[in-house]
Tab-separated table of C-alpha atoms in Angstrom:
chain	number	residue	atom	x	y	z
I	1	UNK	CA	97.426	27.501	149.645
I	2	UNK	CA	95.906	30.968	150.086
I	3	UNK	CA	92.605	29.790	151.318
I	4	UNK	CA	94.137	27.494	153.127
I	5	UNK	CA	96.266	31.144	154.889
I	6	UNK	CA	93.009	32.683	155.017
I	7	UNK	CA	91.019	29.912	156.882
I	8	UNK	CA	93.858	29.823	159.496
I	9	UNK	CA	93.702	33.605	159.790
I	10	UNK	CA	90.152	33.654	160.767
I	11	UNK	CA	90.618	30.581	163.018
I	12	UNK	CA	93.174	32.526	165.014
I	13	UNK	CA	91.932	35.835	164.833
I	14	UNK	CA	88.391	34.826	166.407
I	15	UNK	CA	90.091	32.190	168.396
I	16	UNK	CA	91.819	35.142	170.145
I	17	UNK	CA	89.339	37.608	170.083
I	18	UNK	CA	86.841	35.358	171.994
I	19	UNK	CA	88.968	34.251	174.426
I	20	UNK	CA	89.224	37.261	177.002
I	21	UNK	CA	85.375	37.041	176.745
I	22	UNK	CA	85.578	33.408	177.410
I	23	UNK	CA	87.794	34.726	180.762
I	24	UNK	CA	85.293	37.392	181.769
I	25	UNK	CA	81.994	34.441	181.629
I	26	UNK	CA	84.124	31.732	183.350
I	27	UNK	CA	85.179	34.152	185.992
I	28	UNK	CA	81.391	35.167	186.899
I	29	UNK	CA	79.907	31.709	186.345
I	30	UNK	CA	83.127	30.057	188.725
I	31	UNK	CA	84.573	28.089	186.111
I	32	UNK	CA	87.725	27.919	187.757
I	33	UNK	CA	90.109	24.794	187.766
I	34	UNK	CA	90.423	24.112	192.017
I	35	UNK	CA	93.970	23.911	193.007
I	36	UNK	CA	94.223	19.812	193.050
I	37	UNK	CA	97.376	17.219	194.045
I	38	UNK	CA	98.284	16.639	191.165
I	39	UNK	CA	98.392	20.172	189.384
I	40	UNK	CA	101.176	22.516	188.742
I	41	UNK	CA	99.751	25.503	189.537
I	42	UNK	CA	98.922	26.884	192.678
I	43	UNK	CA	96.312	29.588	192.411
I	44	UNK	CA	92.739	28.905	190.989
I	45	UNK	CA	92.831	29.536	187.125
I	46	UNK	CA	89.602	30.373	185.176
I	47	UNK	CA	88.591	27.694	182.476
I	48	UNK	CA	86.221	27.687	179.117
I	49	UNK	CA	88.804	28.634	176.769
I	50	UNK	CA	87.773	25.727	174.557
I	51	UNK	CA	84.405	27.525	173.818
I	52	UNK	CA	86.549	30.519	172.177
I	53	UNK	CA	88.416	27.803	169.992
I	54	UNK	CA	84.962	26.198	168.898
I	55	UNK	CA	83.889	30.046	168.072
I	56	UNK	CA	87.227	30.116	166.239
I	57	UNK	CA	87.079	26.605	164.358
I	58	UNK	CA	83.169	27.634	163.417
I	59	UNK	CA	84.478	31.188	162.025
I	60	UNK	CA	87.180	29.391	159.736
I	61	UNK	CA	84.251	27.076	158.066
I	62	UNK	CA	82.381	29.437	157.421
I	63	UNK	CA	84.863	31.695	156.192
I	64	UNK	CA	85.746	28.525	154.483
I	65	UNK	CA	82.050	27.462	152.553
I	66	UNK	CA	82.503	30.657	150.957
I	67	UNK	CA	85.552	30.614	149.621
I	68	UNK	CA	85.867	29.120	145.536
I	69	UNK	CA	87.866	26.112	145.933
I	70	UNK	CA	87.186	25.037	149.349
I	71	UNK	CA	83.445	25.762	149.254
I	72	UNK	CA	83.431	22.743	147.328
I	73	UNK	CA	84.332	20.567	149.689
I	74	UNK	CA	81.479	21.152	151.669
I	75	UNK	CA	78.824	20.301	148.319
I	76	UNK	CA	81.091	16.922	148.390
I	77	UNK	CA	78.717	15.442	151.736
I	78	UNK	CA	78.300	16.207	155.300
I	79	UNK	CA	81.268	15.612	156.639
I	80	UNK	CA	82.515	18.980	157.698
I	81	UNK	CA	78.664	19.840	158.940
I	82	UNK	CA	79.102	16.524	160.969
I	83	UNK	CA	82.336	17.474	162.416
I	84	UNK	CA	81.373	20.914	163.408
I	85	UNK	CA	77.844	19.093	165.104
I	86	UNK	CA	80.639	16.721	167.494
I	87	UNK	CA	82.904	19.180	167.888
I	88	UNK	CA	79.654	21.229	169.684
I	89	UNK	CA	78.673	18.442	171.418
I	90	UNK	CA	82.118	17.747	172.841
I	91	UNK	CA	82.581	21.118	173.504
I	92	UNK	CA	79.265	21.730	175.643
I	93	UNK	CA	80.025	18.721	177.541
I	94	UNK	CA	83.263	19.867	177.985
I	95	UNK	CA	82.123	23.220	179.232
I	96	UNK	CA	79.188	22.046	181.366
I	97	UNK	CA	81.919	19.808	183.201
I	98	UNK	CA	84.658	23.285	183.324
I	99	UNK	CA	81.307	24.759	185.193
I	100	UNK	CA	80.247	21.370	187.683
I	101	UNK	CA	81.892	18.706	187.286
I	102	UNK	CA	80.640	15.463	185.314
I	103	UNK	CA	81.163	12.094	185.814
I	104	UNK	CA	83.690	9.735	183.023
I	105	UNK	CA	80.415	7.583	181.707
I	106	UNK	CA	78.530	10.649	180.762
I	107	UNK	CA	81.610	12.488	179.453
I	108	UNK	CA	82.631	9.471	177.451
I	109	UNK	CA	78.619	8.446	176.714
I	110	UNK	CA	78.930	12.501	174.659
I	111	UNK	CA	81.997	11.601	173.030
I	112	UNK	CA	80.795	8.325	171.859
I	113	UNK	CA	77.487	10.215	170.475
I	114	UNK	CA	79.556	12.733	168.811
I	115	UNK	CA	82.115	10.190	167.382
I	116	UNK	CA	78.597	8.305	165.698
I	117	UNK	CA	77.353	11.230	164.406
I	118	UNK	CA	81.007	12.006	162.503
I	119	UNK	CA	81.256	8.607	161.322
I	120	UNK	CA	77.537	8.853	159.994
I	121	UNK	CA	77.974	11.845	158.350
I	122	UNK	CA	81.057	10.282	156.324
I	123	UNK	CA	83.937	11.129	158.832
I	124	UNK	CA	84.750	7.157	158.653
I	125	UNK	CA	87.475	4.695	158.662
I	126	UNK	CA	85.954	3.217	154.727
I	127	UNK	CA	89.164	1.200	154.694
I	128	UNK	CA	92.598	0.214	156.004
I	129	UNK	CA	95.563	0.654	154.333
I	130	UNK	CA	96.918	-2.583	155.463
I	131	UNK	CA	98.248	-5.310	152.482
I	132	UNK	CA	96.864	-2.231	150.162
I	133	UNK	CA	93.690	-1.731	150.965
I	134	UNK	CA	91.858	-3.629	153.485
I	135	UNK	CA	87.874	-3.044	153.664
I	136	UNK	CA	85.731	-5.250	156.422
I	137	UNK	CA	81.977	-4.779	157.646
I	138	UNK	CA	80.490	-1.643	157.757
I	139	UNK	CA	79.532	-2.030	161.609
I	140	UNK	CA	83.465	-2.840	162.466
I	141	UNK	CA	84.339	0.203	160.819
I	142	UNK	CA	81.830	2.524	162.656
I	143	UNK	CA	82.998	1.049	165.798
I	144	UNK	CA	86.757	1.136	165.023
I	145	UNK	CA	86.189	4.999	163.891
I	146	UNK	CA	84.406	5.525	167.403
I	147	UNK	CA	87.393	3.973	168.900
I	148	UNK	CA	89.742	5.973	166.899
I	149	UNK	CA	87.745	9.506	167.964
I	150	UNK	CA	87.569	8.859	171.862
I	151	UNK	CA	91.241	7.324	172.326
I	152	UNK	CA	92.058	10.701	170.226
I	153	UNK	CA	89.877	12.880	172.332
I	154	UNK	CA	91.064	11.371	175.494
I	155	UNK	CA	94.778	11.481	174.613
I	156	UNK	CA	95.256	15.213	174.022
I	157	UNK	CA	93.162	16.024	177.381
I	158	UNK	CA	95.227	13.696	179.114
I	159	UNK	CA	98.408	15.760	178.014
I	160	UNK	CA	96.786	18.948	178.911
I	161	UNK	CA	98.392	19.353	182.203
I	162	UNK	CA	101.279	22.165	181.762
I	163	UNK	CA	100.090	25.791	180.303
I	164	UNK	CA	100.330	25.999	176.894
I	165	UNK	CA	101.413	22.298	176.481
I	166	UNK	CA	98.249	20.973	174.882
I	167	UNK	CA	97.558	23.744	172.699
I	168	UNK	CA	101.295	23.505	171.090
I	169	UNK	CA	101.385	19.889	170.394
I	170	UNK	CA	98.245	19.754	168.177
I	171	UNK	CA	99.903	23.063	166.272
I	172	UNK	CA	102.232	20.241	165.793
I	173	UNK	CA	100.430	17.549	165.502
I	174	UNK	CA	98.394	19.624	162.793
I	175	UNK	CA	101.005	21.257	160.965
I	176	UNK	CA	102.450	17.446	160.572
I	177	UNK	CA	99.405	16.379	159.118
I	178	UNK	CA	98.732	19.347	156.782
I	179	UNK	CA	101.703	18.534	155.269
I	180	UNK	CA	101.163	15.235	155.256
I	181	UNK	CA	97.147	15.636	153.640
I	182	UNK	CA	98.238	18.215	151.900
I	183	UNK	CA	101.337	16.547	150.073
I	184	UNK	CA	99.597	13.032	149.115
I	185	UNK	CA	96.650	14.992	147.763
I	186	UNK	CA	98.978	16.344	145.439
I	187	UNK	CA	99.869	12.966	143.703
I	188	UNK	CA	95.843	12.646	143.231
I	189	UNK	CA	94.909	12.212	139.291
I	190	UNK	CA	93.853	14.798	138.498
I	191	UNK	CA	95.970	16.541	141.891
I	192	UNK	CA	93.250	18.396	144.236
I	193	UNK	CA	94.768	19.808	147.201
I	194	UNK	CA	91.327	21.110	148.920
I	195	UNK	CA	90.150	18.413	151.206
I	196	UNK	CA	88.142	18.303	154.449
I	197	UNK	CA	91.730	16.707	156.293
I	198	UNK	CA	93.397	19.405	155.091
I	199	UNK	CA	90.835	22.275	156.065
I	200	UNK	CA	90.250	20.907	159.558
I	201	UNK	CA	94.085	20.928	160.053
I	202	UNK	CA	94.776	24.190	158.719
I	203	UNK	CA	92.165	25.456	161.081
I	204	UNK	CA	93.319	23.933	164.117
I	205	UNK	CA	96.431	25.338	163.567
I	206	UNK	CA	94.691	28.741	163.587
I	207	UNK	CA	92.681	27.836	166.830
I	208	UNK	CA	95.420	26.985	168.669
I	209	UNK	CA	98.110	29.815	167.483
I	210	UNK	CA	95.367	32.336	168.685
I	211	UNK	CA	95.067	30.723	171.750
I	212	UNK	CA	98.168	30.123	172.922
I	213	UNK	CA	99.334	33.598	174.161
I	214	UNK	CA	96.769	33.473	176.403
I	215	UNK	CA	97.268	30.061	177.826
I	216	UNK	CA	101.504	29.978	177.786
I	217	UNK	CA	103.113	29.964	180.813
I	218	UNK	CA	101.942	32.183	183.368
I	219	UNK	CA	98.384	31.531	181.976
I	220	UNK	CA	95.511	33.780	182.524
I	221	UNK	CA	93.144	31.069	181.144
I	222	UNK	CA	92.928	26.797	180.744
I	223	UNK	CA	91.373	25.642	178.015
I	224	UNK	CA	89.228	23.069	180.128
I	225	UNK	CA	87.575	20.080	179.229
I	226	UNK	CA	85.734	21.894	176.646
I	227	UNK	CA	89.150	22.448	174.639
I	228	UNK	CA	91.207	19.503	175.292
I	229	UNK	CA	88.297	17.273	174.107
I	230	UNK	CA	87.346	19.439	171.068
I	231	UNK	CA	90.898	19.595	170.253
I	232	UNK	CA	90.867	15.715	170.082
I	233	UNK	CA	88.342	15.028	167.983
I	234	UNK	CA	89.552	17.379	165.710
I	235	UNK	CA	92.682	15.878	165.547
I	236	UNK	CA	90.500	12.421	165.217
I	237	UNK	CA	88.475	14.069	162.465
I	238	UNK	CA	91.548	15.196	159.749
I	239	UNK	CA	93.258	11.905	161.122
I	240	UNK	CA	90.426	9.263	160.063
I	241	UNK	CA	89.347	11.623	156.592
I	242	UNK	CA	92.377	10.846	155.064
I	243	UNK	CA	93.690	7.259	156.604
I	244	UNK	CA	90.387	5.952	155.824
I	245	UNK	CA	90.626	7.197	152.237
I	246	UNK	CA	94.171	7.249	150.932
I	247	UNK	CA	95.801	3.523	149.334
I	248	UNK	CA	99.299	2.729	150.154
I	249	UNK	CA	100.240	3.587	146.539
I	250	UNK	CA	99.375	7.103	147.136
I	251	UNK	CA	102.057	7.912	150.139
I	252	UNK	CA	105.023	6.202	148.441
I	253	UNK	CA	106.677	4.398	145.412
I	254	UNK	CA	108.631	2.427	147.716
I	255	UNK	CA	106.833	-1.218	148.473
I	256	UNK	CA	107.668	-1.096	152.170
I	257	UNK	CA	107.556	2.380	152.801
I	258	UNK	CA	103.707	2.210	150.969
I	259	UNK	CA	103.367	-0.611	153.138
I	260	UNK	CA	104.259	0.946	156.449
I	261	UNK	CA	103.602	4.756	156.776
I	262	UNK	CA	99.874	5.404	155.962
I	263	UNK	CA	99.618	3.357	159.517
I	264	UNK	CA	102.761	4.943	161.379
I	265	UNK	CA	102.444	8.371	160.152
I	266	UNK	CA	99.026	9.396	161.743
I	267	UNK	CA	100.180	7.431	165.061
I	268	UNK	CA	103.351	9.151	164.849
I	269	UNK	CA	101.641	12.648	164.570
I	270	UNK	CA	100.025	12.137	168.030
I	271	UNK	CA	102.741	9.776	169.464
I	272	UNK	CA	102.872	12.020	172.763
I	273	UNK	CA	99.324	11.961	173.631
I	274	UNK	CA	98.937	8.406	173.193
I	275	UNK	CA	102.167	7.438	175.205
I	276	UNK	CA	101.141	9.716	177.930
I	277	UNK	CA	97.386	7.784	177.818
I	278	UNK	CA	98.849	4.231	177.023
I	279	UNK	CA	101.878	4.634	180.474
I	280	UNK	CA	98.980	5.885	182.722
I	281	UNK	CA	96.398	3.354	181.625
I	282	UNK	CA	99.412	0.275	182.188
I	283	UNK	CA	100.218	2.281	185.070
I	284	UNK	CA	96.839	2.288	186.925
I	285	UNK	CA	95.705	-0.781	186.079
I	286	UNK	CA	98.940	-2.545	187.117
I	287	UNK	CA	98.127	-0.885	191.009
I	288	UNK	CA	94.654	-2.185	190.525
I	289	UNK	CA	93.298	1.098	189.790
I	290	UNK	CA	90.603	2.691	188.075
I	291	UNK	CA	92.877	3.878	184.195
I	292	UNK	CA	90.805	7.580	184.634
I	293	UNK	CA	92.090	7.621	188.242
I	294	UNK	CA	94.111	10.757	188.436
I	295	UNK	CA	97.584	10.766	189.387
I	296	UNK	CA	100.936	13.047	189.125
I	297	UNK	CA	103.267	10.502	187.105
I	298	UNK	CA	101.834	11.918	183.174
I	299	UNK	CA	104.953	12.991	181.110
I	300	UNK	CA	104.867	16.759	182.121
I	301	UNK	CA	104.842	15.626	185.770
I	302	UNK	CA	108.431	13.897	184.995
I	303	UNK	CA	110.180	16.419	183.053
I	304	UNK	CA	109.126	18.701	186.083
I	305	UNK	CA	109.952	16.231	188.866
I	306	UNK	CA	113.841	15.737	186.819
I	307	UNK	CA	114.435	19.913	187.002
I	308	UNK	CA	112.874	21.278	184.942
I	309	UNK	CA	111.228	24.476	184.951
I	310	UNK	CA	107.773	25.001	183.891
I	311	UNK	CA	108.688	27.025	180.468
I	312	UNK	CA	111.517	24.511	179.754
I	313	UNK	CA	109.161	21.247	180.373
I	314	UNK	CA	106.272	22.458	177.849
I	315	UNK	CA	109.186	23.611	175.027
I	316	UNK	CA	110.792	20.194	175.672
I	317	UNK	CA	107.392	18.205	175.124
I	318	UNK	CA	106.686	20.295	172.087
I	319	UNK	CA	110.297	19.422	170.737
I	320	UNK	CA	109.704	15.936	171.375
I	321	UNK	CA	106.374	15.883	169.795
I	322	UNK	CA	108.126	17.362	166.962
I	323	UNK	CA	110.665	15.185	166.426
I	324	UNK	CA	107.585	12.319	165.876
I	325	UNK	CA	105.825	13.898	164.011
I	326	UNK	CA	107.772	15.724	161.313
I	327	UNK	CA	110.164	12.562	161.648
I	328	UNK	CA	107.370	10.482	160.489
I	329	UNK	CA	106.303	12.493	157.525
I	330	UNK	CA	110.099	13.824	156.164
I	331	UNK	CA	109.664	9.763	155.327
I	332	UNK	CA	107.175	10.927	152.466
I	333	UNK	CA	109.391	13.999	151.158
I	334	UNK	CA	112.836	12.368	151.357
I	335	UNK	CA	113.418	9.308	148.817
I	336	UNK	CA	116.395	8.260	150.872
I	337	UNK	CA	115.022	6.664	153.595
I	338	UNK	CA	118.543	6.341	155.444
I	339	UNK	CA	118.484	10.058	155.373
I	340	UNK	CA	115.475	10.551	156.893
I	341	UNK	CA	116.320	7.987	159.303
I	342	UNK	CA	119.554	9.772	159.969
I	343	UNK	CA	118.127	13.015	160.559
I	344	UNK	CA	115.362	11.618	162.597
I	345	UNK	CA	118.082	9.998	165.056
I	346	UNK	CA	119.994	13.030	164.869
I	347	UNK	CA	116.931	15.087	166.323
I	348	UNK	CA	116.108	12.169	168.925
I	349	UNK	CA	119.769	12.587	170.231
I	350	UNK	CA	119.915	16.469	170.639
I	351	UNK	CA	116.342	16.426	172.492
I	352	UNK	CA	117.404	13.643	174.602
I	353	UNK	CA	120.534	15.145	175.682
I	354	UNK	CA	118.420	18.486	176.118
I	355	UNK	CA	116.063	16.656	178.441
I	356	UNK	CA	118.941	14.294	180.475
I	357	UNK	CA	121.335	17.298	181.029
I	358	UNK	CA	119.641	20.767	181.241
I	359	UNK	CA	118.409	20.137	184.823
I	360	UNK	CA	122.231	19.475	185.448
I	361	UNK	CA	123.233	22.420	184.056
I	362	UNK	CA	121.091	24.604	185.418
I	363	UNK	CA	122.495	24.029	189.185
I	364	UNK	CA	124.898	26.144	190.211
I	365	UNK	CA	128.169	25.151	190.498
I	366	UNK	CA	127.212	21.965	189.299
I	367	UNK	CA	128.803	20.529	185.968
I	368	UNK	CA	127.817	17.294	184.387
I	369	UNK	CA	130.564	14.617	184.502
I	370	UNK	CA	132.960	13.693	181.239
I	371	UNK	CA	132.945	9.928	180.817
């Protein structure tokens, strides 16, 4: 657990270090987000913060390679060096489109490269815990993993609308799944916690915490393509690692549970994303549109249009993004699956009532009816 402390450290550290820098180049190159429709804010914002989590997430493996235990991981294969070569490539097409703006085949065309190069270099979908363990051609594998990375990449940059928003779910979406890595590796005979899932997650919960007080609400820079996309496919990377490794038998003693969570628990852990991507793309398409066609009807444009304020919408969406995906892992923890059930509900109804009524209570004069 220390190195996995330490790695986080350095992620956040550099991650926050680099990012004032990252304000001062996009400010004299004119990397500024334009004041559009369908944004929030209404003053031009500089972009390129991603680069300074790339510098962060590059600082943490390398801080990482050196360290006893998790320096083993990278003898193991490539797959960390193949993560860290798409996570540049999504993050200079990222930043080349923060700069002048690129058009959706050749941004998705770079994420589909990048996703190839992961899955070659190991970071691969080797088998589906479905019926126990599932395995099917090696080419519908590769192009299920590519599938995996871009829906991933595309689902946190779709939520990155509200300052700070995007940045705080994958600290939750990471945390979730460092427990969730962390625990099952645990069970392993003979038990080795020190896994590439479990590094990449504990470093993107370092990128992100050092970002974040520069991004939170007012913001003084966006993150940009060049983050929400490498943010993604890290999330895609820890995600596919261990759901393409770990059996059924490893994540529970109970049949069904075995049965069920190694394919709801990393869905779960980005449930918010890939609602918000899965409502617009239903959305468009049912007004005969384009699905990347922009609109203002994404889940942060709701909790704003309902009252909320700008703070109170991002802390909402983190809560509820929370509730997902720690619900979905206390399944592992707690043997009593009513429990868990119980306290998942529980959480659902307090953040629901949280959402419904705080716009009503924040009018004055105004008090919500008794039934």
């Amino acid at each position: 657990m220390r190195e996995y402390l330490l790695v986080l450290m350095v992620a956040a550290v550099i991650t926050y270090a680099a990012t004032p820098l990252m304000r001062a180049i996009a400010v004299r190159t004119g990397a500024f987000t334009p004041v559009r429709d369908r944004d929030v804010h209404s003053t031009p914002i500089p972009r390129l913060g991603g680069v300074a989590i790339f510098l962060g997430f590059a600082a943490s493996m390398l801080a990482a390679s050196r360290l006893p235990y998790l320096g083993q991981v990278f003898e193991l294969g490539p797959e960390l060096k193949g993560t860290l070569v798409g996570a540049g490539i999504v993050c200079l097409l990222g930043a080349i489109d923060d700069v002048r703006e690129l058009d959706w085949l050749t941004k998705l065309g770079g994420q589909m490269i990048a996703a190839g190069i992961m899955a070659f270099s190991g970071v691969m979908l080797f088998q589906l815990p479905i019926g126990g363990v599932t395995v099917l051609p090696e080419p519908f594998m590769v192009g299920l993993t590519v599938f995996a990375v871009v829906v991933f990449t595309n689902a946190v940059n779709f939520i990155d609308g509200l300052d700070g928003l995007a940045a705080g779910v994958v600290v939750i979406a990471a945390s979730s799944f460092f427990i969730y890595s962390y625990g099952i590796s645990r069970t392993f005979d003979p038990p080795n916690v020190f896994s590439s899932a479990t590094f990449i997650s504990a470093a993107l919960i370092g990128c992100c915490l050092g970002f974040l007080p520069h991004n939170y609400h007012p913001a003084r820079l966006f993150m940009g393509d060049s983050g929400a996309l490498l943010l993604g496919l890290l999330l895609a990377a820890a995600t596919i690692s261990t759901t393409g490794n770990v059996t059924p038998s490893q994540v529970s003693t109970n049949p069904v549970a075995a049965t069920l969570l190694p394919l709801v628990v990393p869905g779960a852990i980005i449930l918010l994303p890939l609602v918000d991507i899965l409502l617009a793309v239903v959305r468009r398409t049912a007004r005969g549109e384009r699905p990347w066609s922009p609109d203002k009807q994404h889940l942060h444009h709701r909790m704003l249009q309902i009252g909320h304020g700008h703070r109170r919408a991002v802390i909402l969406l983190w809560l509820w993004a929370a509730v997902a995906a720690l619900g979905s892992v206390s399944f592992i923890f707690i043997d009593d699956a009513l429990v868990a059930a119980g306290g998942v509900l529980a959480a659902v109804v307090v953040v629901g009532v949280l959402t419904i009524w705080l716009p009503r209570w924040s009018v004055p004069g105004h008090r919500p009816k008794v039934p």
